[in-house]
Coordinates of C-alpha atoms in Angstrom, one line a residue:
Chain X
X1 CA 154.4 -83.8 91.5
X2 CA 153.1 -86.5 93.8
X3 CA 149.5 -86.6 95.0
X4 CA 149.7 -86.7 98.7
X5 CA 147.9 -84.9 102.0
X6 CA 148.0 -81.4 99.8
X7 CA 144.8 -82.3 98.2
X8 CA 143.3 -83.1 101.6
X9 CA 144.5 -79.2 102.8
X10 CA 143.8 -77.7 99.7
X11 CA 139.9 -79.2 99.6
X12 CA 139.9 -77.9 103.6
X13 CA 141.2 -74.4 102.6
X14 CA 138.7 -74.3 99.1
X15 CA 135.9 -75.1 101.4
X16 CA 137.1 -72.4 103.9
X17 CA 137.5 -70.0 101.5
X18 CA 133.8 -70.4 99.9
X19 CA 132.4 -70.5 103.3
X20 CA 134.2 -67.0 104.3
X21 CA 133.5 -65.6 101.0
X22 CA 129.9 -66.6 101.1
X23 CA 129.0 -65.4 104.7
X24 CA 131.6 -62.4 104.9
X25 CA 132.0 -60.9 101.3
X26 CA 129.4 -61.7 99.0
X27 CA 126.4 -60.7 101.5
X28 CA 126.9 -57.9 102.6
X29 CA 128.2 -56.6 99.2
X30 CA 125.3 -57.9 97.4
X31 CA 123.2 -56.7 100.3
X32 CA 125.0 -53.0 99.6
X33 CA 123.8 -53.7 95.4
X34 CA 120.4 -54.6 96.4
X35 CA 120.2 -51.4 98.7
X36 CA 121.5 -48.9 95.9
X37 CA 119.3 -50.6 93.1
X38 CA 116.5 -50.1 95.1
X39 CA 117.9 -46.2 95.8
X40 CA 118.1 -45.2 91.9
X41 CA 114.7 -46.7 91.6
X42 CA 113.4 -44.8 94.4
X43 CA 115.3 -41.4 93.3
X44 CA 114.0 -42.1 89.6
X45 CA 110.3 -42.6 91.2
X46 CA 111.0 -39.5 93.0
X47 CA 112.4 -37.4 90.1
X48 CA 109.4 -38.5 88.0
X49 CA 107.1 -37.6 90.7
X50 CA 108.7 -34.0 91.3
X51 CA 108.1 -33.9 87.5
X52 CA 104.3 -34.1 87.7
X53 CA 104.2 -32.1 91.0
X54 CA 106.3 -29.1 89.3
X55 CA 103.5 -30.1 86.1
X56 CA 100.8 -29.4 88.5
X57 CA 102.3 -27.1 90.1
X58 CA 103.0 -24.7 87.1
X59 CA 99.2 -25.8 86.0
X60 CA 97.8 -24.4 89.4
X61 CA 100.0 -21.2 89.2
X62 CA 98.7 -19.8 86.0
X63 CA 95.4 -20.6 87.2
X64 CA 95.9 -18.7 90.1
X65 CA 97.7 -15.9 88.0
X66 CA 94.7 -15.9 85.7
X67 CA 92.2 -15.7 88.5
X68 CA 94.0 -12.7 90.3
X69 CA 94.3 -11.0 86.7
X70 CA 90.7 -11.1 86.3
X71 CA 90.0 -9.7 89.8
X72 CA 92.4 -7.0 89.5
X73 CA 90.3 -6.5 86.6
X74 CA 87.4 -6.8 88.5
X75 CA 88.4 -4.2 91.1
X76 CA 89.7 -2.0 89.2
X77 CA 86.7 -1.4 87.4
X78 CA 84.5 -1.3 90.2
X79 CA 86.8 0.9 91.2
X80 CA 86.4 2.9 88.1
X81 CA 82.6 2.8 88.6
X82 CA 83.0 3.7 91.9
X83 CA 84.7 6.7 91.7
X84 CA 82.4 8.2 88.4
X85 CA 79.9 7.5 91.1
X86 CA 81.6 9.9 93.8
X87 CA 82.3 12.6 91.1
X88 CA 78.6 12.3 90.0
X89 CA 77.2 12.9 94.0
X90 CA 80.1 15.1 94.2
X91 CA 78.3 17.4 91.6
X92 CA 74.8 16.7 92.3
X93 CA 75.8 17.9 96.2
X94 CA 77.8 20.7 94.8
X95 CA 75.0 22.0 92.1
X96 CA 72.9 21.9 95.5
X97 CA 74.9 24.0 97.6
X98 CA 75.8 26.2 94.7
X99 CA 72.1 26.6 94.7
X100 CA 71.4 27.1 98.3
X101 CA 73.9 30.0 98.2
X102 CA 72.1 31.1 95.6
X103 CA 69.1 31.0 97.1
X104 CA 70.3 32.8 100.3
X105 CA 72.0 35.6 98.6
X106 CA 69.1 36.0 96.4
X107 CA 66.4 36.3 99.6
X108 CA 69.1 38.1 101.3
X109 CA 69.4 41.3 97.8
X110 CA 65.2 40.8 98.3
X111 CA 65.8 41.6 101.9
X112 CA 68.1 44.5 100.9
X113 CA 66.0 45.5 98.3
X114 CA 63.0 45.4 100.4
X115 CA 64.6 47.4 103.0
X116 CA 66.1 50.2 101.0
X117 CA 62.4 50.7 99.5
X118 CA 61.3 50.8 102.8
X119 CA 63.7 53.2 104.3
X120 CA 63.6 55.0 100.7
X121 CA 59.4 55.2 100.8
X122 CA 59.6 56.3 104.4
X123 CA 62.1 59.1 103.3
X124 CA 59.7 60.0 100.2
X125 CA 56.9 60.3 102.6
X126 CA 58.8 62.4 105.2
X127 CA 59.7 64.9 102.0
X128 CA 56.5 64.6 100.6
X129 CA 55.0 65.7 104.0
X130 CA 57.8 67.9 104.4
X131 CA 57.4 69.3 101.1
X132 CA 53.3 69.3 101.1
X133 CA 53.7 71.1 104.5
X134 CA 55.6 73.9 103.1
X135 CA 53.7 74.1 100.1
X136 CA 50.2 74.5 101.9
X137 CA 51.8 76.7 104.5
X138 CA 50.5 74.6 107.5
X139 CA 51.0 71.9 109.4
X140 CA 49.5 69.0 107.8
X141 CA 47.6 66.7 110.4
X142 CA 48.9 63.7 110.1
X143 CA 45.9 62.0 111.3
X144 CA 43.5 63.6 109.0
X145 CA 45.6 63.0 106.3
X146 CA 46.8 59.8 107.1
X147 CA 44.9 58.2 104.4
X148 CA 46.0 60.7 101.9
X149 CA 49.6 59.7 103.2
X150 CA 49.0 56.3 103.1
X151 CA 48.0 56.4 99.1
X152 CA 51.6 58.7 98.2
X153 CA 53.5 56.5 99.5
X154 CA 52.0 53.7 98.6
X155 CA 52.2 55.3 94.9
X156 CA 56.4 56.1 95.4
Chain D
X1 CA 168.6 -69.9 84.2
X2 CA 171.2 -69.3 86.8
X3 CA 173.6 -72.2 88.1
X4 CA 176.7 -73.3 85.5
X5 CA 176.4 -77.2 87.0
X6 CA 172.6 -77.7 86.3
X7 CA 172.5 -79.4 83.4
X8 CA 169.3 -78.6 81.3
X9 CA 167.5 -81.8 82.5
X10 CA 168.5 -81.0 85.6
X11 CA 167.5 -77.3 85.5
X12 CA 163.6 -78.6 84.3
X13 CA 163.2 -80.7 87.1
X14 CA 164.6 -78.4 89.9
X15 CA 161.7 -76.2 88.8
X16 CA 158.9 -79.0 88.4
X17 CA 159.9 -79.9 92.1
X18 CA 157.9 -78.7 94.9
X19 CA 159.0 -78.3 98.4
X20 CA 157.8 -81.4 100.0
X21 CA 157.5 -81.8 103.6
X22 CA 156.9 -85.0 105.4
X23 CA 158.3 -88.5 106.9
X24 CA 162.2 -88.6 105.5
X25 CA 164.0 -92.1 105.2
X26 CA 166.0 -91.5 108.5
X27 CA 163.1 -91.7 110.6
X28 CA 162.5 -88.2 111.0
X29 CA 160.3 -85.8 109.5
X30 CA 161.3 -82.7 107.4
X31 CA 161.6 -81.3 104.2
X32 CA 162.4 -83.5 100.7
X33 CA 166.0 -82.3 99.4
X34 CA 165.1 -84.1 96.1
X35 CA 162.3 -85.8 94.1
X36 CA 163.3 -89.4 95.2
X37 CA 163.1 -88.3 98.6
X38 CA 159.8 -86.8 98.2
X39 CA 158.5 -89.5 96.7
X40 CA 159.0 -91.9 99.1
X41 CA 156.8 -89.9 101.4
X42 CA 153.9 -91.3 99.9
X43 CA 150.5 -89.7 101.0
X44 CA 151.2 -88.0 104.1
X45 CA 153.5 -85.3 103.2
X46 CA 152.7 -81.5 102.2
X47 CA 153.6 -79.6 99.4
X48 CA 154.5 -76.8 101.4
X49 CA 154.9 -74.1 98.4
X50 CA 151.5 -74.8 97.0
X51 CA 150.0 -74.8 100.6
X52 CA 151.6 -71.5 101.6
X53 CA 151.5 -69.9 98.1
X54 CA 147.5 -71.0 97.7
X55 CA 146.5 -69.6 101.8
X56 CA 148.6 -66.2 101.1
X57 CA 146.9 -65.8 97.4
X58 CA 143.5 -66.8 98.8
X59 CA 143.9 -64.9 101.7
X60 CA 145.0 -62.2 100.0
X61 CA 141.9 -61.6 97.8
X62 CA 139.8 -62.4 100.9
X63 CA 141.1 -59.5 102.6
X64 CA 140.8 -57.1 99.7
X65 CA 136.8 -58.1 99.3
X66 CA 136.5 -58.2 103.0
X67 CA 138.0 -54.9 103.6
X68 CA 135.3 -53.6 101.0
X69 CA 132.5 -55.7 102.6
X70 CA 133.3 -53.8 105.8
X71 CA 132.6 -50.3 104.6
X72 CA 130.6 -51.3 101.9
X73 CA 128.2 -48.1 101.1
X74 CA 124.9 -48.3 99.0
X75 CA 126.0 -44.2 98.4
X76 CA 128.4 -43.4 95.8
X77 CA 131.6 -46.0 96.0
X78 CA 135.0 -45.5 95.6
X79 CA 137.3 -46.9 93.5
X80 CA 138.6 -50.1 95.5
X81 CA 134.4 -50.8 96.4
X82 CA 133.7 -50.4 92.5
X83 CA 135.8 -53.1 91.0
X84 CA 134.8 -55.0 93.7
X85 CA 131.4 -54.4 93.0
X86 CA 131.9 -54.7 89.6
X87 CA 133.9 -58.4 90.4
X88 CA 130.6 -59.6 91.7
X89 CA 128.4 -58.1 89.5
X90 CA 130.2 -60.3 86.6
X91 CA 130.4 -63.6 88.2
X92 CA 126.8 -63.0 89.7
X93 CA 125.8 -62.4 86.0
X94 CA 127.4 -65.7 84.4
X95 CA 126.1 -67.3 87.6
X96 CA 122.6 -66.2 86.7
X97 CA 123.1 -67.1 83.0
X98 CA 124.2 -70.9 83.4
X99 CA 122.6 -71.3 86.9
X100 CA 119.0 -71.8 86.8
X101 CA 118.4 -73.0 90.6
X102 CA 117.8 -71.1 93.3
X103 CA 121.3 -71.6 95.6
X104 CA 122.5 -68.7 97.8
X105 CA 126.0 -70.6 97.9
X106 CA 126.5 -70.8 94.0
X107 CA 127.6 -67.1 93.4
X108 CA 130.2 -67.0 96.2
X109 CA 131.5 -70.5 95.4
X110 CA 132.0 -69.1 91.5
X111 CA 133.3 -65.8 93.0
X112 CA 136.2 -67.9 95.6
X113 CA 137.1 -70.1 92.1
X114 CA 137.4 -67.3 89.6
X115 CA 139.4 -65.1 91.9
X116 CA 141.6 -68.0 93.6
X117 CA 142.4 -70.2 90.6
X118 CA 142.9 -66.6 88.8
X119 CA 145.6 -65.2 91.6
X120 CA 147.2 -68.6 91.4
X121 CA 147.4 -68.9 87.4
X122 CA 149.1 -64.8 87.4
X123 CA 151.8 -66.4 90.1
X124 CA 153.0 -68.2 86.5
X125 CA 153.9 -64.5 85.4
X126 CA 156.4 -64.0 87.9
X127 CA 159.7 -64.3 86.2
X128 CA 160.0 -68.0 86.5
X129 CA 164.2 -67.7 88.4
X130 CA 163.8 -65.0 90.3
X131 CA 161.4 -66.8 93.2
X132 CA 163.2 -70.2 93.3
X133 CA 166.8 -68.1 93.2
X134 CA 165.7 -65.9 96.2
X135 CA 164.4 -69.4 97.9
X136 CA 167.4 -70.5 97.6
X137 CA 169.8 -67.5 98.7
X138 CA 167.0 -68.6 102.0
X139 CA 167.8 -71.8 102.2
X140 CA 164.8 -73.7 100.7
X141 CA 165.9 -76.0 98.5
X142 CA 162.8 -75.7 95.6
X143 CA 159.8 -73.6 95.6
X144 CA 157.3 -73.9 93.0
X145 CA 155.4 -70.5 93.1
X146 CA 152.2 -70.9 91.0
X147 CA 150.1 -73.6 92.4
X148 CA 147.7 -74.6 90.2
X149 CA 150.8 -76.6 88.5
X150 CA 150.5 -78.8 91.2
X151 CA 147.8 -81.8 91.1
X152 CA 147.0 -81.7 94.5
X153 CA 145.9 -77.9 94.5
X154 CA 143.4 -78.3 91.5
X155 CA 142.4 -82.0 92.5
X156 CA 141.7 -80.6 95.7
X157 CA 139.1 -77.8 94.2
X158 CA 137.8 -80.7 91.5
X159 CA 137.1 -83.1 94.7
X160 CA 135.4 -79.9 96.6
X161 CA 133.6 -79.4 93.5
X162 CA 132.4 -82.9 93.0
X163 CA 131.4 -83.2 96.4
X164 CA 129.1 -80.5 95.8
X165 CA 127.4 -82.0 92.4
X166 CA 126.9 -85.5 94.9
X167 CA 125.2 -83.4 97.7
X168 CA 123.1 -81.2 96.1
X169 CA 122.2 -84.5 93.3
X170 CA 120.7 -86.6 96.6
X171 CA 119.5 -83.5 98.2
X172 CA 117.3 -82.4 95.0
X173 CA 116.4 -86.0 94.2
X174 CA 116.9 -87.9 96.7
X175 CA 119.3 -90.7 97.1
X176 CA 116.6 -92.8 94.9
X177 CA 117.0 -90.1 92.2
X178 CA 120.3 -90.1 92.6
X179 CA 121.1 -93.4 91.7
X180 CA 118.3 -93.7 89.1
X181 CA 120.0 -91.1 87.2
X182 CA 122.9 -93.3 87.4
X183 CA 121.7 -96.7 86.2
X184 CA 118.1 -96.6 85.2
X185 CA 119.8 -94.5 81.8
X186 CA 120.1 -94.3 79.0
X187 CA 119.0 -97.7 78.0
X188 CA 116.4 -98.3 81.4
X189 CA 116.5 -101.0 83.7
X190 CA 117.4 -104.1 81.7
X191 CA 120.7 -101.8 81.1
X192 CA 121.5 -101.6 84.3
X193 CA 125.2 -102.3 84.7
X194 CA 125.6 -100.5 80.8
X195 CA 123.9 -97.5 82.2
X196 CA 126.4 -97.4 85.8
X197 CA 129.5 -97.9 83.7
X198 CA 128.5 -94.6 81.5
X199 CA 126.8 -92.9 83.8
X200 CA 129.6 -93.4 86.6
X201 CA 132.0 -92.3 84.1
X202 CA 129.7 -89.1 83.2
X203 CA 130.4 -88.6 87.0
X204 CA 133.8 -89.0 87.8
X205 CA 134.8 -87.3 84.7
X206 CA 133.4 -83.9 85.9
X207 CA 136.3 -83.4 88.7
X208 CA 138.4 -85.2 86.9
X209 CA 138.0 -82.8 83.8
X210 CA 138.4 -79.7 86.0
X211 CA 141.4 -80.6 87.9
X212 CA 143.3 -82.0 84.6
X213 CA 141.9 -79.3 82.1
X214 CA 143.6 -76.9 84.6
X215 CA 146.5 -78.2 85.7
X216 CA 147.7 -79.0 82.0
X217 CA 147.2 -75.7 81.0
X218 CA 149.2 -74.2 83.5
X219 CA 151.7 -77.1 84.0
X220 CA 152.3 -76.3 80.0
X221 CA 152.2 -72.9 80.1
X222 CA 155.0 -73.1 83.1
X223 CA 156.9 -76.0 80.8
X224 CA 157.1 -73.7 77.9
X225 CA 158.3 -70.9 80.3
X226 CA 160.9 -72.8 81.5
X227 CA 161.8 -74.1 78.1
X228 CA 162.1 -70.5 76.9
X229 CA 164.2 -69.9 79.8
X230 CA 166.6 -72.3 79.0
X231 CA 167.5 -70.7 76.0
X232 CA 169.2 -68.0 77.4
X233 CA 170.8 -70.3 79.8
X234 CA 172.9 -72.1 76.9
X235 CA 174.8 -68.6 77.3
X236 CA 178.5 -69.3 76.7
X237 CA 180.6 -66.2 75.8
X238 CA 179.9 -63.9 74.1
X239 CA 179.0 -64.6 70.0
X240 CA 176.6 -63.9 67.5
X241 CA 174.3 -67.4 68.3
X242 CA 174.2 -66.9 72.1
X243 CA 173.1 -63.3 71.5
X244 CA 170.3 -64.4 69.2
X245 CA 169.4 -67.1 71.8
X246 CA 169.4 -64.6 74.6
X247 CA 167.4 -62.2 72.5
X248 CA 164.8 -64.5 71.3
X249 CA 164.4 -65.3 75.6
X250 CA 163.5 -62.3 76.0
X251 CA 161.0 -62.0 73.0
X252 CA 159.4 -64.9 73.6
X253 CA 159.3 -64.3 77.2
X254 CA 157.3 -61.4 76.8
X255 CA 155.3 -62.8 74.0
X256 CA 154.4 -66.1 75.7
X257 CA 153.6 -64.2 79.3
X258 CA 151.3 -61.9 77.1
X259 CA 149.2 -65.0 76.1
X260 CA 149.4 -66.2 79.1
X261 CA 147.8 -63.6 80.8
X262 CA 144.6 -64.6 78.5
X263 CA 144.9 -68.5 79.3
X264 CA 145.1 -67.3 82.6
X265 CA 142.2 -65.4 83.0
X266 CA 140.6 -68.1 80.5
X267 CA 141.1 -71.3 82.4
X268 CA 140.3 -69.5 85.7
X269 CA 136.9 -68.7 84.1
X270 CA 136.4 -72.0 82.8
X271 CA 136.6 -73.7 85.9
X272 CA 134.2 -71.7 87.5
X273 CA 131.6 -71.5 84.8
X274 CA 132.0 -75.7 84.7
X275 CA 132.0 -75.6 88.4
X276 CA 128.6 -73.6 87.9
X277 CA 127.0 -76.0 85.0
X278 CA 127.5 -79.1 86.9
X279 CA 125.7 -77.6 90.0
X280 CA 123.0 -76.7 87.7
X281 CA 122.8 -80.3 86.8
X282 CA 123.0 -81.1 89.8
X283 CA 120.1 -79.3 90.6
X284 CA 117.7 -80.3 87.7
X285 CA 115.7 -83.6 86.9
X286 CA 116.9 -85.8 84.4
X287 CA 114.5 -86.4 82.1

């Protein structure tokens, strides 16, 4: 238990010891600390900031939900419109053509008509001048009774 | 307790001895075979146990931060990086809380002390026969395992420690500063010699406080080990009071080495949080 050149060695190795601690251990560890405080701050930042992104994010998409509902709407009533319109032109053009056929098969029984009293009035007047000639016992002339003629069948 | 000669007086001082080496009587130079002889060495001798036992415990705790230093990760750590971490977290912290100065060299400084004067101190758990026994089976006549029971160990730190308080004292203040602070107070400059004599002894008594406040602890605590040891050492047969002797060794073994482990821990971090208040002082203006 005698002070002697220990205490010289053991002040050598302390110093030693601090220096190798200072410059090899407690740097870079506390460098490592500094690094991963500064990590969990940054992840926190980022987590909060993801937080309001997904905020606006969920904001934006029922905006954009909202706005696509109201132009489905939109469509589909113009759509609706739309197609009462095409049924309405549908009829007015089919009420036309109805009528056209109409129309033609109406001048077309005239034309019938007309011609069946024509073919029937030239018949009456061929039996009528048949029948006169056989009633007056002569040939009728035609020419001097064309007027005569004319009047019958112009009567039939 | 092991040999049947030691007597008990003989038995306490075997283990208070440390293994001295230096300039024997004959001329030549070696280790001390007994206290006389270690004595006469006077100054220039080592105490080879608390040399070695200090480097390899030092060392030790170097490597283990070191090795965690080198693959230190800022990503998730594992366990060995964690306590490590958590080490410096601590003494950063108490540095921080008694520290007010600005000093990149303080936190290591208190790490080296906690951890160093903390691996020496648990060396005093080590069943107190069982290291000078094997020394001896190796030839080595003593071998005193925990040094911070030796003088020179925790003088040595105190004197590092002191060193510190005079340079960072002149470099804050100046030399001017420095010495003002030691004679221009308490009682100003007509007090002069007054003031030196307190002053000076405010000075010295910060290393000397350190060095003593530790080595009594553990010099004690080893004392009362040894103490306790001896009572299962009066072992002579086999009867009812050198049962109850041998029983009680055990007992109080494991009851004192249980305290111990907090007066361990406990005086390693009182010398670095003093260490750490006197370099604060150091640092700040006297007012």
């Amino acid at each position: 238990m005698n002070i002697n050149a220990t205490l010289l060695a053991q002040t050598i190795m302390f110093a030693l010891f601090v220096w190798f601690c200072m410059k090899f251990v407690w740097t870079p560890i506390m460098a490592a600390l500094d690094q991963r405080k500064k990590q969990i701050a940054d992840g926190l930042a980022d987590a909060e900031r993801a937080k309001h992104d997904l905020e606006m994010a969920a904001k934006r998409s029922a905006e954009i939900l909202r706005e696509a509902k109201e132009k489905a709407g939109e469509i589909v009533t113009n759509g609706e419109k739309r197609a009462g319109e095409i049924i309405e032109a549908a009829k007015v053009q089919a009420k036309v053509e109805g009528d056209r056929i109409i129309a033609g098969a109406k001048a077309e029984i005239d034309q019938e008509v007309f011609r069946a009293k024509e073919q029937l009035r030239t018949q009456v007047s061929a039996i009528a001048l048949a029948g006169a000639g056989k009633i007056l016992g002569r040939e009728i002339d035609a020419k001097a009774h064309n007027d005569l003629l004319d009047k019958l069948v112009a009567e039939i | 307790m092991s040999s049947e000669a030691h007597t008990s007086a003989e038995y306490i001082k075997h283990h208070l001895q440390n293994l001295t080496y230096g300039h024997l009587p004959d001329g030549t130079w070696g280790i001390a075979h007994s206290a006389e002889e270690a004595k006469a060495m006077g100054f220039w001798a080592l105490n080879l146990d608390t040399f070695i036992m200090s480097l390899l415990l030092g060392a030790a705790f170097m490597f283990m931060f070191r090795s965690v230093a080198k693959s230190v990760v800022s990503g998730t750590p594992g366990g060995m990086q964690n306590f490590c971490e958590w080490a410096l977290e601590f003494i950063d912290t108490s540095v921080r809380g008694s520290f007010s100065g600005k000093n990149p060299m303080v936190g290591p400084l208190a790490l080296t002390i906690f951890f160093w004067v903390f691996s020496m101190n648990l060396m005093d758990l080590l069943p107190i026969d069982y290291v000078p026994l094997l020394m001896k089976a190796l030839g080595v006549p003593f071998f005193k395992v925990v040094p911070s029971t030796d003088p020179n160990a925790t003088f040595g730190m105190a004197i590092g420690v002191f060193v510190l308080v005079v340079y960072y004292s002149i470099k804050m203040k100046g030399l001017g500063g420095f010495v003002g602070e030691l004679t221009l107070q308490p009682f100003g400059k007509w007090g002069m010699p007054v003031n030196l004599l307190l002053e000076g002894v405010n000075l010295i008594a910060k290393p000397i406080s350190l060095a003593l406040r530790l080595f009594g602890n553990m010099y004690a605590g080893e004392m009362i080990f040894i103490l306790i040891a001896l009572m299962g050492g009066a072992w002579a047969g086999m009867s009812v009071g050198n049962a109850t002797l041998y029983g009680s060794q055990i007992l109080l073994s494991l009851g004192w080495a249980i305290f111990h482990i907090l007066i361990v821990t406990l005086q390693a971090f009182i010398f670095m949080t003093l260490t750490v208040v006197y370099l604060d002082m150091a640092h700040q203006e006297h007012h």
